[in-house]
Amino acid sequence: MRLTALCLALGAVLAPGPAARALDPGTPPSGGSREVGADLLRIGRPEAADRPGEVLPLYRNMPASGVFATTWNGIAYVPFQAHALEPLDRDFSGDGDRQRSQVYIRSTTTAPGDVAEYPLFVDMLATPSRVEPWSLRKAYAAGTLAKANGNVYRAARGGTSAAKGGGPSGDGKAITDGSVVWEYRCADQCDAKIAAGFTATSMPGSGNVWAMTTNTVLRPGAPTNFVVGYESDLTNYSENCPIDGRHFCVNLWLYGNTLKTSTAHLVLSTGAPAGIYANYFGMWIQAAQGGNVAKDADIADDASGAIGLGFGQTAGRGARHATATIRDLTTSRTGLELSGAYGHAAIDLQGADVAVDGHGIVLKAGQDICFEGGNRCLFYDAAAHRLRYKVNGEVKFAIDDNGNLILKGAVLQNGAP
């Protein structure tokens, strides 16, 4: 493989910025590195093959710590460079948001508006390599891979799998399954092809750690008609992914593989000063281009926490909502449907601190409170100034604003109510 191709795979065609300046040929920076022309970096060149023990200049001159930058003319290595997430004269936080990098890419777009430009673009085509689930009474040739019990196994000796059971399990090297002998290879997540991966390992005393961070900066005068800090697209041309224990297609998956409790899986926060709102919405579930976002629920909670959906839960940070904590302006058959199994109450207002002139539940005239599926209801008739009770649509009694009781039936004494 030519190293020039390797350069392109790493996003090579980038003009270096001030922090990653190109070096004059033959002028080594500190550490003894020097720029190596692309025409010299051919891994398969004859002179390298004649001397198999030779380390090419690319690797021999690479410093242990440094910035890797590429140009059209070749590869340059320079020592660690300090730079700012924003130029220091534009650092609104006032803390000198300084950074340093081992890999630092800076580019300035040059193409017109009919071209999308990427300082770094990774494109991967995943070729067929899927591991099929283990099956009963199936003939497996030696070397065949199969998934079973959350792992991937390789047939060390071919044969026919067992007539019952769930297949091989554990991490052994000689697992008998019918006449097949399996060896453990890896957990089933290894059956994956990943275009880009980031791992940040926090060691004792390491300080704040991010595995990945993005920063989209809008300078004064920058257009705001469409700006997105991070976009993740899941384009499904294959098949539907139902919730059936077999399919799994998720645009963004936040998974906590942990032995200890973390603060949250998702935090929406802001550093905006007091009086400034960072967003119109904290979270926006939008049906773009007329499509439907979700089929069964916009938000589904299967986590079984102490509270399914809580507001003002963080100690000392109780939110204040000027209009409503929950506001539903949609067109739905039912605004709030409660169909769970409740040990105490479906709705409990005992802990609500309502103002003296406030109300637990407020209805407008004509709106009912009903029982037995809507056959027996109480409602206020504003025209007649009466609170009415109806059964199957027929009013049975009413109380007017003066306290007068009007009954369709008789008044009974000493009877069972």
GROMACS .gro file of C-alpha atoms in nm:
model
  417
    1MET     CA    1   0.000   0.000   0.000
    2ARG     CA    2   0.144   0.336  -0.096
    3LEU     CA    3   0.187   0.576   0.193
    4THR     CA    4   0.033   0.848  -0.021
    5ALA     CA    5  -0.288   0.643  -0.011
    6LEU     CA    6  -0.249   0.618   0.365
    7CYS     CA    7  -0.222   0.995   0.381
    8LEU     CA    8  -0.545   1.034   0.188
    9ALA     CA    9  -0.718   0.789   0.420
   10LEU     CA   10  -0.623   1.012   0.713
   11GLY     CA   11  -0.765   1.324   0.553
   12ALA     CA   12  -0.438   1.421   0.391
   13VAL     CA   13  -0.537   1.700   0.157
   14LEU     CA   14  -0.553   1.973   0.417
   15ALA     CA   15  -0.364   2.299   0.416
   16PRO     CA   16  -0.193   2.335   0.756
   17GLY     CA   17  -0.298   2.627   0.975
   18PRO     CA   18  -0.069   2.842   1.189
   19ALA     CA   19  -0.045   2.583   1.467
   20ALA     CA   20   0.060   2.302   1.232
   21ARG     CA   21   0.288   2.483   0.992
   22ALA     CA   22   0.470   2.296   0.718
   23LEU     CA   23   0.846   2.270   0.751
   24ASP     CA   24   1.105   2.355   0.493
   25PRO     CA   25   1.259   2.037   0.348
   26GLY     CA   26   1.580   1.952   0.526
   27THR     CA   27   1.503   2.169   0.830
   28PRO     CA   28   1.431   1.931   1.119
   29PRO     CA   29   1.228   2.063   1.412
   30SER     CA   30   1.306   1.975   1.771
   31GLY     CA   31   1.320   1.600   1.813
   32GLY     CA   32   1.508   1.547   1.489
   33SER     CA   33   1.202   1.523   1.265
   34ARG     CA   34   1.195   1.657   0.914
   35GLU     CA   35   0.943   1.688   0.636
   36VAL     CA   36   0.948   1.388   0.407
   37GLY     CA   37   0.839   1.437   0.048
   38ALA     CA   38   0.553   1.218  -0.070
   39ASP     CA   39   0.766   1.087  -0.354
   40LEU     CA   40   1.001   0.927  -0.097
   41LEU     CA   41   0.728   0.754   0.101
   42ARG     CA   42   0.663   0.445  -0.104
   43ILE     CA   43   0.651   0.144   0.121
   44GLY     CA   44   0.696  -0.099  -0.165
   45ARG     CA   45   0.998   0.072  -0.323
   46PRO     CA   46   1.282  -0.168  -0.429
   47GLU     CA   47   1.548  -0.021  -0.202
   48ALA     CA   48   1.328  -0.082   0.102
   49ALA     CA   49   1.267  -0.439  -0.006
   50ASP     CA   50   1.641  -0.493  -0.047
   51ARG     CA   51   1.700  -0.385   0.311
   52PRO     CA   52   1.411  -0.543   0.511
   53GLY     CA   53   1.555  -0.424   0.841
   54GLU     CA   54   1.541  -0.056   0.740
   55VAL     CA   55   1.282   0.166   0.908
   56LEU     CA   56   1.141   0.414   0.658
   57PRO     CA   57   1.198   0.784   0.734
   58LEU     CA   58   0.828   0.825   0.804
   59TYR     CA   59   0.852   0.606   1.112
   60ARG     CA   60   1.214   0.665   1.206
   61ASN     CA   61   1.165   1.041   1.232
   62MET     CA   62   0.825   1.042   1.399
   63PRO     CA   63   0.857   1.202   1.745
   64ALA     CA   64   0.697   1.036   2.044
   65SER     CA   65   0.472   1.339   2.099
   66GLY     CA   66   0.387   1.578   1.824
   67VAL     CA   67   0.143   1.719   1.574
   68PHE     CA   68   0.074   1.530   1.254
   69ALA     CA   69  -0.021   1.751   0.962
   70THR     CA   70  -0.038   1.677   0.592
   71THR     CA   71   0.004   1.890   0.283
   72TRP     CA   72  -0.002   1.826  -0.089
   73ASN     CA   73   0.377   1.808  -0.077
   74GLY     CA   74   0.413   1.542   0.189
   75ILE     CA   75   0.403   1.496   0.564
   76ALA     CA   76   0.537   1.730   0.830
   77TYR     CA   77   0.594   1.659   1.198
   78VAL     CA   78   0.619   1.940   1.447
   79PRO     CA   79   0.630   1.933   1.829
   80PHE     CA   80   0.325   1.963   2.048
   81GLN     CA   81   0.137   2.282   1.962
   82ALA     CA   82  -0.079   2.483   2.201
   83HIS     CA   83  -0.392   2.636   2.056
   84ALA     CA   84  -0.723   2.772   2.178
   85LEU     CA   85  -1.066   2.630   2.123
   86GLU     CA   86  -1.148   2.989   2.034
   87PRO     CA   87  -0.881   3.254   1.968
   88LEU     CA   88  -0.789   3.412   2.299
   89ASP     CA   89  -0.917   3.753   2.192
   90ARG     CA   90  -1.257   3.589   2.134
   91ASP     CA   91  -1.266   3.371   2.443
   92PHE     CA   92  -1.591   3.490   2.599
   93SER     CA   93  -1.553   3.260   2.899
   94GLY     CA   94  -1.250   3.463   3.012
   95ASP     CA   95  -1.064   3.154   3.130
   96GLY     CA   96  -0.816   3.123   2.841
   97ASP     CA   97  -0.967   2.806   2.696
   98ARG     CA   98  -0.632   2.662   2.594
   99GLN     CA   99  -0.578   2.323   2.432
  100ARG     CA  100  -0.295   2.121   2.288
  101SER     CA  101  -0.309   1.831   2.045
  102GLN     CA  102  -0.109   1.547   1.906
  103VAL     CA  103  -0.323   1.552   1.594
  104TYR     CA  104  -0.435   1.899   1.495
  105ILE     CA  105  -0.611   1.969   1.165
  106ARG     CA  106  -0.699   2.320   1.059
  107SER     CA  107  -0.847   2.406   0.724
  108THR     CA  108  -1.018   2.698   0.553
  109THR     CA  109  -1.291   2.617   0.303
  110THR     CA  110  -1.229   2.737  -0.052
  111ALA     CA  111  -1.503   2.580  -0.266
  112PRO     CA  112  -1.824   2.766  -0.362
  113GLY     CA  113  -2.160   2.698  -0.200
  114ASP     CA  114  -2.248   2.408  -0.430
  115VAL     CA  115  -1.978   2.188  -0.270
  116ALA     CA  116  -1.976   2.034   0.079
  117GLU     CA  117  -1.625   2.042   0.229
  118TYR     CA  118  -1.490   1.819   0.505
  119PRO     CA  119  -1.153   1.872   0.673
  120LEU     CA  120  -1.174   1.503   0.764
  121PHE     CA  121  -1.404   1.245   0.606
  122VAL     CA  122  -1.411   0.876   0.695
  123ASP     CA  123  -1.606   0.648   0.460
  124MET     CA  124  -1.631   0.277   0.534
  125LEU     CA  125  -1.803   0.007   0.328
  126ALA     CA  126  -1.884  -0.290   0.551
  127THR     CA  127  -1.834  -0.612   0.354
  128PRO     CA  128  -2.022  -0.935   0.436
  129SER     CA  129  -1.900  -1.081   0.765
  130ARG     CA  130  -2.215  -1.140   0.967
  131VAL     CA  131  -2.212  -1.422   1.222
  132GLU     CA  132  -2.538  -1.619   1.211
  133PRO     CA  133  -2.715  -1.741   1.526
  134TRP     CA  134  -2.650  -2.097   1.637
  135SER     CA  135  -2.916  -2.349   1.534
  136LEU     CA  136  -3.029  -2.695   1.648
  137ARG     CA  137  -2.933  -3.002   1.440
  138LYS     CA  138  -2.724  -2.801   1.196
  139ALA     CA  139  -2.409  -2.919   1.020
  140TYR     CA  140  -2.116  -2.689   1.091
  141ALA     CA  141  -1.787  -2.711   0.901
  142ALA     CA  142  -1.463  -2.653   1.085
  143GLY     CA  143  -1.387  -2.280   1.104
  144THR     CA  144  -1.754  -2.174   1.091
  145LEU     CA  145  -1.858  -1.895   1.329
  146ALA     CA  146  -2.186  -1.891   1.522
  147LYS     CA  147  -2.350  -1.671   1.786
  148ALA     CA  148  -2.490  -1.824   2.102
  149ASN     CA  149  -2.560  -1.701   2.454
  150GLY     CA  150  -2.414  -1.355   2.389
  151ASN     CA  151  -2.085  -1.483   2.245
  152VAL     CA  152  -1.923  -1.572   1.913
  153TYR     CA  153  -1.782  -1.924   1.878
  154ARG     CA  154  -1.565  -2.089   1.612
  155ALA     CA  155  -1.604  -2.454   1.521
  156ALA     CA  156  -1.268  -2.610   1.611
  157ARG     CA  157  -1.400  -2.943   1.484
  158GLY     CA  158  -1.686  -2.975   1.238
  159GLY     CA  159  -1.998  -3.179   1.301
  160THR     CA  160  -2.371  -3.150   1.371
  161SER     CA  161  -2.503  -2.939   1.659
  162ALA     CA  162  -2.712  -3.084   1.942
  163ALA     CA  163  -3.082  -3.164   1.908
  164LYS     CA  164  -3.172  -2.960   2.216
  165GLY     CA  165  -3.033  -2.681   2.433
  166GLY     CA  166  -2.919  -2.329   2.360
  167GLY     CA  167  -2.583  -2.395   2.202
  168PRO     CA  168  -2.229  -2.340   2.333
  169SER     CA  169  -2.175  -2.116   2.633
  170GLY     CA  170  -1.884  -1.995   2.843
  171ASP     CA  171  -1.533  -1.905   2.730
  172GLY     CA  172  -1.378  -2.248   2.690
  173LYS     CA  173  -1.162  -2.369   2.403
  174ALA     CA  174  -1.321  -2.715   2.363
  175ILE     CA  175  -1.698  -2.691   2.413
  176THR     CA  176  -1.885  -3.002   2.302
  177ASP     CA  177  -2.215  -2.947   2.118
  178GLY     CA  178  -2.345  -3.265   1.956
  179SER     CA  179  -2.053  -3.369   1.739
  180VAL     CA  180  -1.927  -3.010   1.703
  181VAL     CA  181  -1.644  -2.879   1.920
  182TRP     CA  182  -1.653  -2.502   1.966
  183GLU     CA  183  -1.395  -2.254   2.090
  184TYR     CA  184  -1.488  -1.919   2.240
  185ARG     CA  185  -1.380  -1.623   2.027
  186CYS     CA  186  -1.533  -1.306   2.176
  187ALA     CA  187  -1.848  -1.142   2.307
  188ASP     CA  188  -2.105  -1.098   2.031
  189GLN     CA  189  -2.035  -0.723   2.006
  190CYS     CA  190  -1.718  -0.811   1.817
  191ASP     CA  191  -1.939  -0.889   1.518
  192ALA     CA  192  -1.924  -0.522   1.423
  193LYS     CA  193  -1.765  -0.283   1.176
  194ILE     CA  194  -1.713   0.068   1.312
  195ALA     CA  195  -1.622   0.366   1.095
  196ALA     CA  196  -1.470   0.565   1.383
  197GLY     CA  197  -1.414   0.490   1.750
  198PHE     CA  198  -1.295   0.697   2.044
  199THR     CA  199  -1.181   0.572   2.384
  200ALA     CA  200  -1.072   0.793   2.671
  201THR     CA  201  -0.950   0.612   2.983
  202SER     CA  202  -0.957   0.811   3.303
  203MET     CA  203  -0.677   0.716   3.540
  204PRO     CA  204  -0.648   0.815   3.908
  205GLY     CA  205  -0.588   1.188   3.928
  206SER     CA  206  -0.642   1.246   3.555
  207GLY     CA  207  -0.888   1.533   3.599
  208ASN     CA  208  -1.182   1.603   3.367
  209VAL     CA  209  -1.212   1.355   3.079
  210TRP     CA  210  -1.417   1.365   2.757
  211ALA     CA  211  -1.420   1.080   2.507
  212MET     CA  212  -1.535   1.320   2.236
  213THR     CA  213  -1.634   1.684   2.214
  214THR     CA  214  -1.763   1.899   1.931
  215ASN     CA  215  -1.783   2.277   1.916
  216THR     CA  216  -1.977   2.479   1.659
  217VAL     CA  217  -1.902   2.851   1.695
  218LEU     CA  218  -2.126   3.121   1.547
  219ARG     CA  219  -1.930   3.440   1.503
  220PRO     CA  220  -2.112   3.775   1.489
  221GLY     CA  221  -2.277   3.802   1.151
  222ALA     CA  222  -2.277   3.427   1.083
  223PRO     CA  223  -2.603   3.304   0.925
  224THR     CA  224  -2.835   3.116   1.161
  225ASN     CA  225  -3.087   2.978   0.912
  226PHE     CA  226  -2.940   2.627   0.957
  227VAL     CA  227  -2.667   2.542   1.209
  228VAL     CA  228  -2.632   2.202   1.379
  229GLY     CA  229  -2.371   2.118   1.640
  230TYR     CA  230  -2.386   1.743   1.585
  231GLU     CA  231  -2.595   1.531   1.351
  232SER     CA  232  -2.636   1.155   1.350
  233ASP     CA  233  -2.830   1.004   1.059
  234LEU     CA  234  -2.969   0.652   1.049
  235THR     CA  235  -3.072   0.583   0.689
  236ASN     CA  236  -3.271   0.260   0.672
  237TYR     CA  237  -3.314   0.115   0.323
  238SER     CA  238  -3.311  -0.243   0.451
  239GLU     CA  239  -3.616  -0.348   0.651
  240ASN     CA  240  -3.827  -0.239   0.944
  241CYS     CA  241  -3.674  -0.293   1.288
  242PRO     CA  242  -3.961  -0.404   1.513
  243ILE     CA  243  -3.930  -0.452   1.887
  244ASP     CA  244  -3.911  -0.829   1.882
  245GLY     CA  245  -3.583  -0.917   2.053
  246ARG     CA  246  -3.411  -0.979   1.718
  247HIS     CA  247  -3.393  -0.642   1.545
  248PHE     CA  248  -3.207  -0.343   1.683
  249CYS     CA  249  -3.179  -0.022   1.480
  250VAL     CA  250  -3.124   0.292   1.691
  251ASN     CA  251  -3.002   0.632   1.576
  252LEU     CA  252  -2.835   0.722   1.906
  253TRP     CA  253  -2.769   0.463   2.177
  254LEU     CA  254  -2.654   0.575   2.520
  255TYR     CA  255  -2.542   0.266   2.707
  256GLY     CA  256  -2.397   0.261   3.055
  257ASN     CA  257  -2.165  -0.038   3.092
  258THR     CA  258  -2.090   0.026   3.454
  259LEU     CA  259  -2.044  -0.121   3.800
  260LYS     CA  260  -2.105   0.214   3.968
  261THR     CA  261  -2.388   0.466   3.947
  262SER     CA  262  -2.335   0.766   3.720
  263THR     CA  263  -2.521   1.096   3.740
  264ALA     CA  264  -2.719   1.075   3.416
  265HIS     CA  265  -2.718   0.921   3.069
  266LEU     CA  266  -2.818   1.249   2.904
  267VAL     CA  267  -2.774   1.603   3.036
  268LEU     CA  268  -2.895   1.918   2.862
  269SER     CA  269  -2.714   2.214   3.015
  270THR     CA  270  -2.597   2.562   2.928
  271GLY     CA  271  -2.340   2.819   3.030
  272ALA     CA  272  -2.556   3.109   2.920
  273PRO     CA  273  -2.562   3.401   3.165
  274ALA     CA  274  -2.869   3.483   3.371
  275GLY     CA  275  -3.151   3.624   3.162
  276ILE     CA  276  -3.029   3.455   2.842
  277TYR     CA  277  -3.206   3.147   2.712
  278ALA     CA  278  -2.984   2.896   2.537
  279ASN     CA  279  -3.270   2.738   2.339
  280TYR     CA  280  -3.638   2.772   2.268
  281PHE     CA  281  -3.676   2.403   2.358
  282GLY     CA  282  -3.463   2.187   2.583
  283MET     CA  283  -3.547   1.884   2.369
  284TRP     CA  284  -3.738   1.890   2.040
  285ILE     CA  285  -3.892   1.580   1.885
  286GLN     CA  286  -3.964   1.700   1.533
  287ALA     CA  287  -4.138   1.526   1.244
  288ALA     CA  288  -3.926   1.674   0.965
  289GLN     CA  289  -4.034   1.666   0.600
  290GLY     CA  290  -4.380   1.540   0.692
  291GLY     CA  291  -4.258   1.203   0.823
  292ASN     CA  292  -4.351   1.034   1.149
  293VAL     CA  293  -4.076   1.014   1.409
  294ALA     CA  294  -4.211   0.732   1.622
  295LYS     CA  295  -4.488   0.473   1.588
  296ASP     CA  296  -4.575   0.368   1.943
  297ALA     CA  297  -4.449   0.656   2.159
  298ASP     CA  298  -4.244   0.973   2.124
  299ILE     CA  299  -4.084   0.897   2.461
  300ALA     CA  300  -4.088   0.545   2.606
  301ASP     CA  301  -3.966   0.480   2.960
  302ASP     CA  302  -3.889   0.119   3.052
  303ALA     CA  303  -3.618   0.195   3.307
  304SER     CA  304  -3.821   0.130   3.627
  305GLY     CA  305  -3.674   0.421   3.821
  306ALA     CA  306  -3.833   0.550   4.140
  307ILE     CA  307  -4.002   0.821   3.928
  308GLY     CA  308  -4.082   0.766   3.561
  309LEU     CA  309  -4.079   1.132   3.459
  310GLY     CA  310  -3.971   1.387   3.717
  311PHE     CA  311  -3.959   1.767   3.715
  312GLY     CA  312  -3.763   1.978   3.961
  313GLN     CA  313  -3.593   1.668   4.100
  314THR     CA  314  -3.239   1.801   4.134
  315ALA     CA  315  -3.178   1.922   4.489
  316GLY     CA  316  -3.133   2.298   4.508
  317ARG     CA  317  -3.215   2.348   4.139
  318GLY     CA  318  -3.595   2.344   4.134
  319ALA     CA  319  -3.722   2.479   3.804
  320ARG     CA  320  -3.990   2.747   3.776
  321HIS     CA  321  -4.223   2.723   3.477
  322ALA     CA  322  -4.419   3.040   3.407
  323THR     CA  323  -4.702   2.871   3.213
  324ALA     CA  324  -4.716   2.500   3.289
  325THR     CA  325  -4.495   2.207   3.382
  326ILE     CA  326  -4.669   1.991   3.121
  327ARG     CA  327  -4.861   2.154   2.837
  328ASP     CA  328  -5.045   1.951   2.574
  329LEU     CA  329  -5.172   2.138   2.268
  330THR     CA  330  -5.199   1.832   2.045
  331THR     CA  331  -5.507   1.677   1.885
  332SER     CA  332  -5.544   1.343   2.058
  333ARG     CA  333  -5.823   1.107   2.152
  334THR     CA  334  -5.713   1.132   2.518
  335GLY     CA  335  -5.488   1.392   2.673
  336LEU     CA  336  -5.373   1.176   2.965
  337GLU     CA  337  -5.430   0.802   2.979
  338LEU     CA  338  -5.343   0.606   3.293
  339SER     CA  339  -5.361   0.229   3.249
  340GLY     CA  340  -5.109   0.104   3.503
  341ALA     CA  341  -5.150  -0.087   3.829
  342TYR     CA  342  -5.142   0.173   4.108
  343GLY     CA  343  -5.102   0.073   4.471
  344HIS     CA  344  -5.226   0.407   4.611
  345ALA     CA  345  -5.376   0.638   4.348
  346ALA     CA  346  -5.367   0.709   3.977
  347ILE     CA  347  -5.341   1.083   4.052
  348ASP     CA  348  -5.235   1.208   4.396
  349LEU     CA  349  -5.251   1.583   4.468
  350GLN     CA  350  -5.195   1.560   4.843
  351GLY     CA  351  -4.840   1.687   4.818
  352ALA     CA  352  -4.925   1.977   4.588
  353ASP     CA  353  -4.870   2.320   4.743
  354VAL     CA  354  -5.151   2.512   4.577
  355ALA     CA  355  -5.198   2.886   4.639
  356VAL     CA  356  -5.491   2.999   4.856
  357ASP     CA  357  -5.686   3.108   4.549
  358GLY     CA  358  -5.557   2.813   4.342
  359HIS     CA  359  -5.724   2.484   4.254
  360GLY     CA  360  -5.633   2.117   4.243
  361ILE     CA  361  -5.814   2.055   3.913
  362VAL     CA  362  -5.977   2.324   3.695
  363LEU     CA  363  -6.241   2.258   3.427
  364LYS     CA  364  -6.427   2.502   3.210
  365ALA     CA  365  -6.806   2.504   3.177
  366GLY     CA  366  -6.944   2.201   2.997
  367GLN     CA  367  -6.642   1.979   3.068
  368ASP     CA  368  -6.734   1.661   3.252
  369ILE     CA  369  -6.593   1.453   3.532
  370CYS     CA  370  -6.724   1.107   3.449
  371PHE     CA  371  -6.742   0.761   3.600
  372GLU     CA  372  -6.814   0.415   3.460
  373GLY     CA  373  -6.658   0.484   3.121
  374GLY     CA  374  -6.841   0.817   3.076
  375ASN     CA  375  -7.199   0.708   3.154
  376ARG     CA  376  -7.230   0.904   3.479
  377CYS     CA  377  -7.089   1.258   3.475
  378LEU     CA  378  -7.080   1.584   3.668
  379PHE     CA  379  -7.056   1.912   3.473
  380TYR     CA  380  -7.133   2.282   3.518
  381ASP     CA  381  -7.400   2.442   3.296
  382ALA     CA  382  -7.292   2.805   3.261
  383ALA     CA  383  -7.616   2.919   3.092
  384ALA     CA  384  -7.833   2.782   3.373
  385HIS     CA  385  -7.575   2.852   3.645
  386ARG     CA  386  -7.612   2.495   3.770
  387LEU     CA  387  -7.392   2.199   3.854
  388ARG     CA  388  -7.560   1.902   3.690
  389TYR     CA  389  -7.534   1.522   3.724
  390LYS     CA  390  -7.639   1.308   3.430
  391VAL     CA  391  -7.674   0.933   3.380
  392ASN     CA  392  -7.654   0.801   3.025
  393GLY     CA  393  -7.705   1.155   2.897
  394GLU     CA  394  -8.011   1.232   3.113
  395VAL     CA  395  -7.978   1.494   3.390
  396LYS     CA  396  -8.086   1.349   3.727
  397PHE     CA  397  -8.024   1.641   3.961
  398ALA     CA  398  -7.875   1.992   3.971
  399ILE     CA  399  -7.754   2.247   4.226
  400ASP     CA  400  -7.773   2.613   4.126
  401ASP     CA  401  -7.543   2.894   4.237
  402ASN     CA  402  -7.781   2.982   4.524
  403GLY     CA  403  -7.765   2.631   4.668
  404ASN     CA  404  -8.107   2.517   4.549
  405LEU     CA  405  -8.127   2.142   4.484
  406ILE     CA  406  -8.342   2.020   4.197
  407LEU     CA  407  -8.410   1.645   4.183
  408LYS     CA  408  -8.574   1.428   3.921
  409GLY     CA  409  -8.629   1.153   4.175
  410ALA     CA  410  -8.758   1.147   4.533
  411VAL     CA  411  -8.584   1.256   4.852
  412LEU     CA  412  -8.554   0.961   5.087
  413GLN     CA  413  -8.483   0.964   5.458
  414ASN     CA  414  -8.323   0.697   5.673
  415GLY     CA  415  -8.244   0.488   5.367
  416ALA     CA  416  -7.913   0.337   5.267
  417PRO     CA  417  -7.727   0.596   5.061
   0.00000   0.00000   0.00000
